[in-house]
Coordinates of C-alpha atoms in Angstrom, one line a residue:
M139 CA -15.1 -9.0 -10.8
S140 CA -16.8 -12.2 -9.5
K141 CA -16.4 -14.2 -6.3
K142 CA -15.2 -17.2 -8.4
S143 CA -12.5 -15.2 -10.1
A144 CA -11.4 -13.8 -6.7
I145 CA -11.0 -17.4 -5.4
A146 CA -9.1 -18.3 -8.5
R147 CA -6.7 -15.4 -7.9
L148 CA -6.0 -16.5 -4.3
L149 CA -5.4 -20.1 -5.4
S150 CA -3.0 -18.8 -8.0
D151 CA -1.0 -16.8 -5.4
F152 CA -0.9 -19.7 -3.0
I153 CA 0.3 -22.2 -5.6
K154 CA 3.1 -19.9 -6.7
A155 CA 4.2 -19.0 -3.1
D156 CA 7.1 -21.3 -2.9
N157 CA 8.1 -21.0 -6.6
I158 CA 7.6 -24.7 -7.0
I159 CA 4.5 -26.2 -8.6
E160 CA 4.1 -29.9 -7.9
K161 CA 1.7 -32.5 -9.3
D162 CA -0.1 -32.8 -6.0
E163 CA -0.7 -29.1 -6.0
I164 CA -2.2 -29.2 -9.5
D165 CA -4.4 -32.1 -8.4
V166 CA -5.7 -30.1 -5.4
L167 CA -6.1 -27.0 -7.6
S168 CA -8.3 -29.0 -10.0
E169 CA -10.4 -30.3 -7.1
L170 CA -10.9 -26.9 -5.6
S171 CA -11.7 -25.4 -9.1
E172 CA -14.4 -27.9 -9.5
E173 CA -15.8 -27.4 -5.9
F174 CA -16.0 -23.7 -6.4
H175 CA -17.2 -24.0 -10.0
I176 CA -14.3 -22.0 -11.4
D177 CA -14.1 -22.0 -15.2
E178 CA -11.5 -20.7 -17.7
E179 CA -13.2 -17.3 -17.9
D180 CA -12.9 -17.0 -14.1
K181 CA -9.2 -17.8 -14.3
Q182 CA -8.6 -15.2 -17.1
E183 CA -10.4 -12.6 -15.0
A184 CA -8.3 -13.6 -12.0
E185 CA -5.2 -12.6 -13.9
R186 CA -6.4 -9.0 -14.1
M187 CA -7.0 -8.4 -10.3
Q188 CA -4.7 -7.9 -7.4
F189 CA -4.5 -10.2 -4.4
A190 CA -5.9 -7.5 -2.1
E191 CA -8.8 -6.8 -4.5
A192 CA -9.6 -10.6 -4.5
V193 CA -9.7 -10.7 -0.7
A194 CA -11.9 -7.6 -0.6
E195 CA -14.3 -9.1 -3.0
L196 CA -14.7 -12.2 -0.9
S197 CA -15.1 -10.2 2.4
S198 CA -18.8 -9.6 1.5
L199 CA -19.6 -13.4 1.5
P200 CA -21.5 -14.8 4.5
W201 CA -19.3 -16.3 7.2
T202 CA -20.3 -19.8 6.3
Q203 CA -19.0 -19.3 2.7
R204 CA -15.9 -17.4 3.9
K205 CA -15.1 -20.5 6.1
E206 CA -15.3 -22.7 3.0
V207 CA -12.9 -20.5 1.2
L208 CA -10.4 -20.5 4.1
A209 CA -10.7 -24.3 4.3
G210 CA -10.0 -24.6 0.6
L211 CA -6.9 -22.4 0.8
G212 CA -5.8 -24.4 3.8
R213 CA -5.9 -27.5 1.7
M214 CA -3.9 -25.7 -1.0
T215 CA -1.1 -24.8 1.4
V216 CA -0.4 -28.4 2.4
A217 CA -1.1 -30.0 -1.0
D218 CA 2.6 -30.8 -1.5
G219 CA 2.8 -32.1 2.1
R220 CA 4.2 -29.0 3.8
C221 CA 3.2 -25.3 4.3
V222 CA 6.2 -23.0 3.6
P223 CA 6.5 -19.7 5.5
M224 CA 5.3 -17.5 2.6
E225 CA 2.2 -19.6 2.3
A226 CA 1.6 -19.2 6.0
M227 CA 2.0 -15.4 5.7
L228 CA -0.6 -15.4 2.9
M229 CA -2.9 -17.6 4.9
L230 CA -2.7 -15.2 7.9
A231 CA -3.5 -12.3 5.7
V232 CA -6.6 -14.0 4.2
K233 CA -7.6 -15.5 7.6
Y234 CA -7.6 -12.1 9.4
S235 CA -9.3 -10.3 6.4
L236 CA -12.1 -12.8 6.2
A237 CA -12.4 -13.5 10.0
G238 CA -15.7 -14.2 11.7
D239 CA -14.5 -11.8 14.4
Q240 CA -15.7 -8.4 13.2
S241 CA -13.4 -6.5 15.6
L242 CA -10.4 -8.2 14.1
R243 CA -11.6 -7.7 10.5
R244 CA -11.9 -4.0 11.1
R245 CA -8.2 -3.8 12.2
V246 CA -6.9 -5.4 8.9
K247 CA -5.9 -3.8 5.6
L248 CA -4.1 -5.3 2.7
L249 CA -1.7 -2.7 1.2
R250 CA 0.6 -2.7 -1.8
G251 CA 3.8 -0.8 -2.7
D252 CA 6.2 -0.7 -5.6
S253 CA 8.6 -3.5 -5.7
L254 CA 12.0 -1.9 -6.4
E255 CA 14.2 -4.8 -5.5
L256 CA 14.7 -3.0 -2.2
G257 CA 11.9 -4.7 -0.4
F258 CA 11.7 -6.1 3.0
S259 CA 12.9 -9.5 3.9
R260 CA 9.7 -11.5 3.9
F261 CA 10.0 -12.6 7.4
K262 CA 9.9 -9.2 9.3
I263 CA 7.2 -7.5 11.3
I264 CA 7.5 -3.7 11.4
Y265 CA 5.9 -1.3 13.8
V266 CA 4.4 1.7 11.9
E267 CA 2.7 4.9 13.0
S268 CA 2.2 8.3 11.4
E269 CA 1.9 10.1 14.7
Y270 CA 4.0 9.3 17.8
D271 CA 1.9 7.3 20.3
E272 CA 3.7 7.7 23.6
A273 CA 1.9 4.9 25.5
L274 CA 2.4 2.3 22.8
N275 CA 6.0 3.2 22.3
A276 CA 6.6 2.9 26.0
E277 CA 4.9 -0.5 26.0
I278 CA 7.1 -1.7 23.1
Q279 CA 10.3 -0.5 24.8
V280 CA 9.4 -2.3 28.0
N281 CA 8.4 -5.6 26.1
L282 CA 11.0 -5.4 23.3
R283 CA 12.9 -8.5 24.6
N284 CA 9.6 -10.5 25.0
I285 CA 8.4 -9.5 21.6
N286 CA 11.7 -10.6 20.0
N287 CA 11.7 -13.9 21.9
E288 CA 8.1 -14.6 20.8
L289 CA 8.9 -13.9 17.1
N290 CA 12.2 -15.7 17.2
M291 CA 10.3 -19.0 17.8
I292 CA 8.9 -18.7 14.2
G293 CA 12.0 -17.2 12.6
V294 CA 10.6 -13.7 12.3
D295 CA 12.3 -10.4 13.2
F296 CA 10.6 -7.5 14.9
V297 CA 11.7 -4.1 13.4
Y298 CA 11.3 -1.1 15.7
I299 CA 12.6 2.0 14.0
P300 CA 14.0 3.8 17.1
Q301 CA 16.1 0.8 17.7
V302 CA 17.4 0.7 14.1
A303 CA 18.2 4.4 14.3
N304 CA 20.1 3.7 17.5
D305 CA 22.1 1.0 15.7
F306 CA 23.3 3.5 13.1
A307 CA 23.9 6.2 15.8
Q308 CA 26.3 3.9 17.7
M309 CA 28.5 3.5 14.6
S310 CA 31.6 5.6 14.1
K311 CA 30.6 8.7 11.9
D312 CA 33.7 8.3 9.7
Y313 CA 32.9 4.6 9.2
L314 CA 29.3 5.2 8.3
R315 CA 30.3 8.1 6.0
N316 CA 32.8 5.8 4.2
V317 CA 30.2 3.1 3.8
I318 CA 27.6 5.5 2.3
S319 CA 30.4 7.0 0.0
Y320 CA 31.2 3.4 -1.2
L321 CA 27.6 2.5 -1.9
A322 CA 26.7 5.8 -3.6
P323 CA 29.9 7.3 -5.1
N324 CA 27.9 9.7 -7.4
L325 CA 26.1 11.5 -4.6
K326 CA 27.4 14.9 -3.6
P327 CA 29.1 15.1 -0.1
E328 CA 26.3 17.2 1.4
R329 CA 23.8 14.6 0.2
R330 CA 25.8 11.8 1.9
E331 CA 25.9 13.8 5.1
G332 CA 22.1 14.2 5.0
I333 CA 21.7 10.5 4.5
M334 CA 24.0 9.8 7.5
E335 CA 22.1 12.2 9.7
S336 CA 18.7 10.8 8.6
L337 CA 19.8 7.2 9.3
C338 CA 21.0 8.1 12.8
G339 CA 17.9 10.1 13.7
I340 CA 15.0 8.6 11.7
T341 CA 11.7 8.3 13.5
T342 CA 8.9 5.8 12.8
R343 CA 6.8 8.7 11.5
R344 CA 9.4 9.8 8.9
F345 CA 10.1 6.2 7.9
C346 CA 6.3 5.8 7.1
C347 CA 5.7 9.2 5.5
D348 CA 8.9 10.0 3.7
L349 CA 10.2 6.6 2.7
L350 CA 7.4 3.9 2.6
S351 CA 4.8 6.3 1.3
R352 CA 6.7 8.5 -1.0
K353 CA 9.3 6.1 -2.3
L354 CA 7.5 2.8 -2.3
G355 CA 4.0 4.3 -2.9
I356 CA 2.4 2.7 0.2
T357 CA 0.3 5.9 0.5
E358 CA -1.9 4.6 3.3
L359 CA 1.0 5.0 5.7
Q360 CA 0.8 8.8 5.4
R361 CA -2.1 8.4 7.9
T362 CA -1.8 5.2 9.8
K363 CA -2.7 4.4 13.4
P364 CA -0.1 2.3 15.3
A365 CA 0.0 -1.0 13.4
L366 CA 2.1 -4.0 12.5
L367 CA 3.2 -4.2 8.8
I368 CA 4.1 -7.6 7.4
S369 CA 5.3 -8.3 3.8
I370 CA 3.3 -11.2 2.3
G371 CA 5.0 -11.5 -1.0
D372 CA 4.9 -10.0 -4.5
S373 CA 2.0 -9.8 -6.9
S374 CA 1.8 -8.5 -10.5
M375 CA -0.7 -6.3 -12.3
P376 CA -1.0 -6.5 -16.1
V377 CA -0.3 -3.2 -18.0
L378 CA -1.2 -2.7 -21.6
M379 CA 1.8 -1.3 -23.5
D380 CA 1.7 1.2 -26.5
D381 CA 2.5 -1.6 -28.9
G382 CA -0.4 -3.7 -27.8
S383 CA 1.6 -6.1 -25.7
V384 CA 1.0 -6.8 -22.1
S385 CA 3.6 -6.2 -19.4
H386 CA 3.4 -7.0 -15.7
R387 CA 4.1 -4.4 -13.0
L388 CA 5.4 -6.0 -9.9
Y389 CA 4.1 -4.9 -6.5
T390 CA 4.8 -6.1 -2.9
Q391 CA 1.7 -6.9 -0.9
Y392 CA 1.5 -6.1 2.9
L393 CA -0.7 -7.1 5.8
H394 CA -1.4 -4.1 7.9
L395 CA -2.8 -5.0 11.4
E396 CA -3.9 -2.1 13.5
L397 CA -2.9 -2.7 17.1
S398 CA -5.6 -3.5 19.6
G399 CA -3.7 -1.6 22.3
D400 CA -1.8 -4.6 23.7
V401 CA 1.2 -5.1 21.4
L402 CA 2.4 -8.4 23.1
S403 CA -1.1 -10.0 22.7
D404 CA -1.3 -9.2 19.0
I405 CA 2.3 -10.6 18.5
R406 CA 1.3 -13.8 20.4
M407 CA -1.9 -14.1 18.2
I408 CA 0.3 -13.9 15.1
V409 CA 2.8 -16.4 16.4
D410 CA 0.2 -18.9 17.5
D411 CA -1.7 -18.7 14.2
Y412 CA 1.6 -19.0 12.2
K413 CA 2.7 -22.0 14.2
G414 CA -0.6 -23.6 13.3
Y415 CA 0.5 -23.7 9.7
V416 CA 4.3 -24.1 9.9
E417 CA 6.5 -26.1 12.2
N418 CA 8.5 -24.1 14.7
L419 CA 11.5 -22.4 13.3
T420 CA 14.5 -20.8 15.0
T421 CA 17.0 -18.4 13.6
T422 CA 20.5 -17.3 14.5
T423 CA 20.7 -13.6 14.0
M424 CA 23.7 -11.3 13.6
S425 CA 23.4 -7.9 15.3
P426 CA 25.0 -4.7 14.0
N427 CA 27.8 -3.1 16.1
A428 CA 29.9 0.0 15.9
N429 CA 32.1 -1.6 13.2
R430 CA 29.6 -3.7 11.3
I431 CA 27.0 -2.6 8.7
M432 CA 24.2 -5.1 8.2
Y433 CA 24.0 -4.8 4.4
H434 CA 21.1 -7.2 4.1
G435 CA 17.6 -7.4 5.5
F436 CA 16.1 -4.4 7.0
H437 CA 19.3 -2.4 7.5
R438 CA 20.0 -2.7 3.8
L439 CA 16.5 -1.6 3.0
L440 CA 16.9 1.5 5.0
L441 CA 20.2 2.4 3.4
D442 CA 18.9 1.7 -0.1
L443 CA 15.8 3.7 0.4
H444 CA 17.8 6.7 1.4
I445 CA 20.2 6.3 -1.5
Y446 CA 17.7 5.4 -4.2
S447 CA 16.8 8.2 -6.5
G448 CA 15.7 7.9 -10.1
K449 CA 14.7 10.5 -12.6
K450 CA 11.1 10.6 -11.1
Q451 CA 10.1 13.4 -8.9
D452 CA 7.3 14.2 -6.5
C453 CA 4.7 16.3 -8.3
T454 CA 1.8 18.6 -7.6
L455 CA -1.4 18.6 -9.6
L456 CA -2.7 21.9 -11.1
I457 CA -6.4 22.4 -12.1
D458 CA -6.2 25.0 -14.9
V459 CA -9.9 26.2 -14.9
A460 CA -9.7 28.5 -17.9
R461 CA -8.3 25.7 -20.2
G462 CA -10.2 22.9 -18.5
K463 CA -7.0 20.9 -18.0
V464 CA -5.5 19.0 -15.2
I465 CA -1.7 18.9 -15.2
F466 CA 1.2 17.6 -13.1
R467 CA 3.1 20.8 -12.8
E468 CA 6.6 19.5 -12.5
T469 CA 6.5 17.2 -15.5
D470 CA 4.0 19.2 -17.5
S471 CA 2.0 16.0 -18.2
E472 CA -1.8 16.3 -18.7
L473 CA -4.5 13.9 -17.6
T474 CA -6.3 12.8 -20.7
L475 CA -9.7 11.9 -19.4
T476 CA -13.2 12.7 -20.7
R477 CA -14.7 15.9 -19.2
K478 CA -17.1 14.0 -17.0
I479 CA -14.5 11.6 -15.6
R480 CA -12.2 14.5 -15.1
A481 CA -14.9 16.2 -13.1
M482 CA -15.5 13.0 -11.1
Y483 CA -11.8 12.8 -10.3
L484 CA -11.5 16.4 -9.3
T485 CA -14.6 15.9 -7.0
M486 CA -12.8 12.9 -5.4
L487 CA -9.8 15.2 -4.7
Q488 CA -12.0 18.1 -3.5
Q489 CA -14.0 15.9 -1.2
S490 CA -10.9 14.1 0.1
L491 CA -9.4 17.5 1.1
C492 CA -12.5 19.6 2.0
G493 CA -15.5 17.2 2.4
K494 CA -17.2 16.7 5.7
D495 CA -15.8 13.1 6.1
K496 CA -12.8 13.6 3.7
L497 CA -14.6 11.1 1.4
L498 CA -16.6 11.1 -1.8
R499 CA -20.0 9.7 -0.9
G500 CA -23.2 9.3 -2.7
N501 CA -24.8 12.1 -0.8
A502 CA -26.0 15.6 -1.5
E503 CA -22.8 17.3 -0.6
S504 CA -20.7 15.3 -3.0
L505 CA -23.2 15.5 -5.8
K506 CA -23.5 19.3 -5.4
A507 CA -19.7 19.6 -5.5
F508 CA -19.5 17.3 -8.6
R509 CA -22.1 19.4 -10.5
R510 CA -20.3 22.7 -9.7
I511 CA -16.9 21.2 -10.8
Y512 CA -18.5 19.7 -13.9
Y513 CA -19.8 23.2 -14.7
E514 CA -16.4 24.8 -14.0
L515 CA -14.9 22.5 -16.6
G516 CA -17.3 23.8 -19.3
A517 CA -20.3 21.4 -19.1
E518 CA -23.8 22.9 -19.6
E519 CA -27.1 22.0 -17.9
V520 CA -25.5 20.0 -15.1
E521 CA -28.4 20.2 -12.7
N522 CA -29.5 16.6 -13.5
S523 CA -26.0 15.2 -13.8
T524 CA -25.0 12.3 -11.5
Y525 CA -22.0 10.1 -11.2
E526 CA -22.8 7.0 -9.1
S527 CA -23.7 4.7 -12.0
D528 CA -20.5 5.7 -13.7
L529 CA -18.2 5.3 -10.7
T530 CA -16.8 1.8 -11.4
V531 CA -15.9 2.7 -15.0
A532 CA -14.5 6.1 -13.9
L533 CA -12.2 4.6 -11.3
T534 CA -10.8 2.1 -13.8
R535 CA -10.0 4.8 -16.3
I536 CA -8.6 7.2 -13.7
R537 CA -6.3 4.4 -12.3
K538 CA -5.2 3.3 -15.8
E539 CA -4.4 6.9 -16.8
L540 CA -2.4 7.6 -13.7
A541 CA -0.5 4.2 -13.8
E542 CA 0.4 4.2 -17.5
N543 CA 0.7 7.7 -18.7
H544 CA 2.7 9.5 -16.0
P545 CA 5.9 7.4 -15.5
M546 CA 8.0 10.4 -14.2
V547 CA 5.7 11.2 -11.3
Q548 CA 7.3 9.7 -8.2
N549 CA 4.4 10.0 -6.0
I550 CA 1.7 8.8 -8.4
E551 CA 0.3 6.4 -5.9
R552 CA -0.7 9.3 -3.7
Y553 CA -3.1 10.4 -6.5
M554 CA -4.8 7.0 -6.9
P555 CA -8.4 7.0 -5.8
V556 CA -9.2 4.2 -3.3
R557 CA -12.7 2.7 -3.1
G558 CA -14.1 1.9 0.3
H559 CA -17.3 0.5 1.8
S560 CA -20.6 1.7 0.5
N561 CA -19.1 3.2 -2.7
T562 CA -17.1 5.8 -0.8
V563 CA -13.9 7.0 -2.5
T564 CA -10.9 8.8 -1.1
V565 CA -7.6 10.1 -2.4
N566 CA -4.7 10.2 0.0
V567 CA -3.4 13.7 -1.0
D568 CA -2.1 16.5 1.3
P569 CA -3.3 20.1 0.9
D570 CA 0.0 21.1 -0.7
M571 CA -0.4 18.6 -3.5
V572 CA -3.5 20.0 -5.4
W573 CA -3.6 23.5 -6.8
V574 CA -6.2 25.6 -8.7
K575 CA -5.4 28.2 -11.3
T576 CA -8.2 30.7 -11.9
D577 CA -8.0 34.3 -13.2
G578 CA -4.3 33.9 -13.8
K579 CA -3.6 33.1 -10.1
E580 CA -2.5 29.8 -8.6
M581 CA -3.4 28.7 -5.1
R582 CA -3.9 25.6 -3.1
L583 CA -7.4 24.0 -3.6
V584 CA -8.0 24.3 0.2
D585 CA -7.4 28.0 0.0
S586 CA -9.4 28.6 -3.1
P587 CA -13.2 29.1 -3.7
W588 CA -13.2 25.4 -4.6
R589 CA -13.1 24.5 -0.9
N590 CA -16.7 25.5 -0.5
F591 CA -18.1 23.5 -3.4
G592 CA -20.8 21.2 -2.1
K593 CA -21.4 23.2 1.1

């Protein structure tokens, strides 16, 4: 991945944002390609990377060069004479990710989740948290009207899950039950009752952990500090099919802005920056009441997420030490990786669950754990074995294996390794998700002797 291909990827997303490609945009694209020395090879490489990966690649540039990239993207947004709202959202995501203000950059993440045609309206800001923050929730409740008024100036809605739950709770139980029955006639009555109870009592934590993380694969929301989540559009990732053809898997990209502690100040920052790109917008909104289901926007998303259920299922991973295999237990599908890459992946899992910092690092602890796991899988003379030089290749193969060969695993994104700063790697798994089978007995990795590997 090169800086030039990363810029090419961003330019591609910006030019496609409004689904219309005009001659003026092509002219500006040609000018910017020449200015940034982007060639055909860079453009081809750009097609193989995600929007978030491209932004991360550019974040290591010096501030002067990041400013040049931001200026170029700014030209792209107004190449056709106007900046549409989706271009403005993309611009905010890149601006905050590449900001000269280090404190702001540290609060920004770009996330992705499965696009199931159940996605958010693209003009909503959602408050997320994985643990209840009493002070921030109290602040939001006091300032809810001010927050909504600020965002209404730019045509954006604020979604606060306790308020949404209250909307459903105010509806007649028979009415809500009949609506769910109409939308999901194949569900058993007890399942419909469970959905109704969940809609009326859902918390922000359950929304993040049970729905966004497990059903849409936004695994980072299993453990998130209080933040604002903003959809910034869809992006595709090429997938090589068995017949040699290339398909594209669609993802929705999100801007995740960790709150500074003052919700209203962060909302006003977003509003002011957005208005700098797009002329003021106003919206007329329709509110739910006791006899009205809002079957669009966020209320539809919440209903559909509860009802949606495919043949996929959440799975746990079993390390069968005697056979040297790694298997998703519920689907009986095996990870087909080389022994060394298998050992590297298991080290990522072990360190994410039991390591000092819950990370795989290039340190003595991680290396010691890797050598022990490599030995457990049947390798010999592992005392000189290392993994750092193979890390990039291993991550690519692990992600490819998980994404392409285990279609029935609902929570596959939870098992994806994520690379951080300074070659650290983490996997966002819980203790109940990874098991070890040794001497005929199965136990959680965190309860097995494996927990001490590397210590």
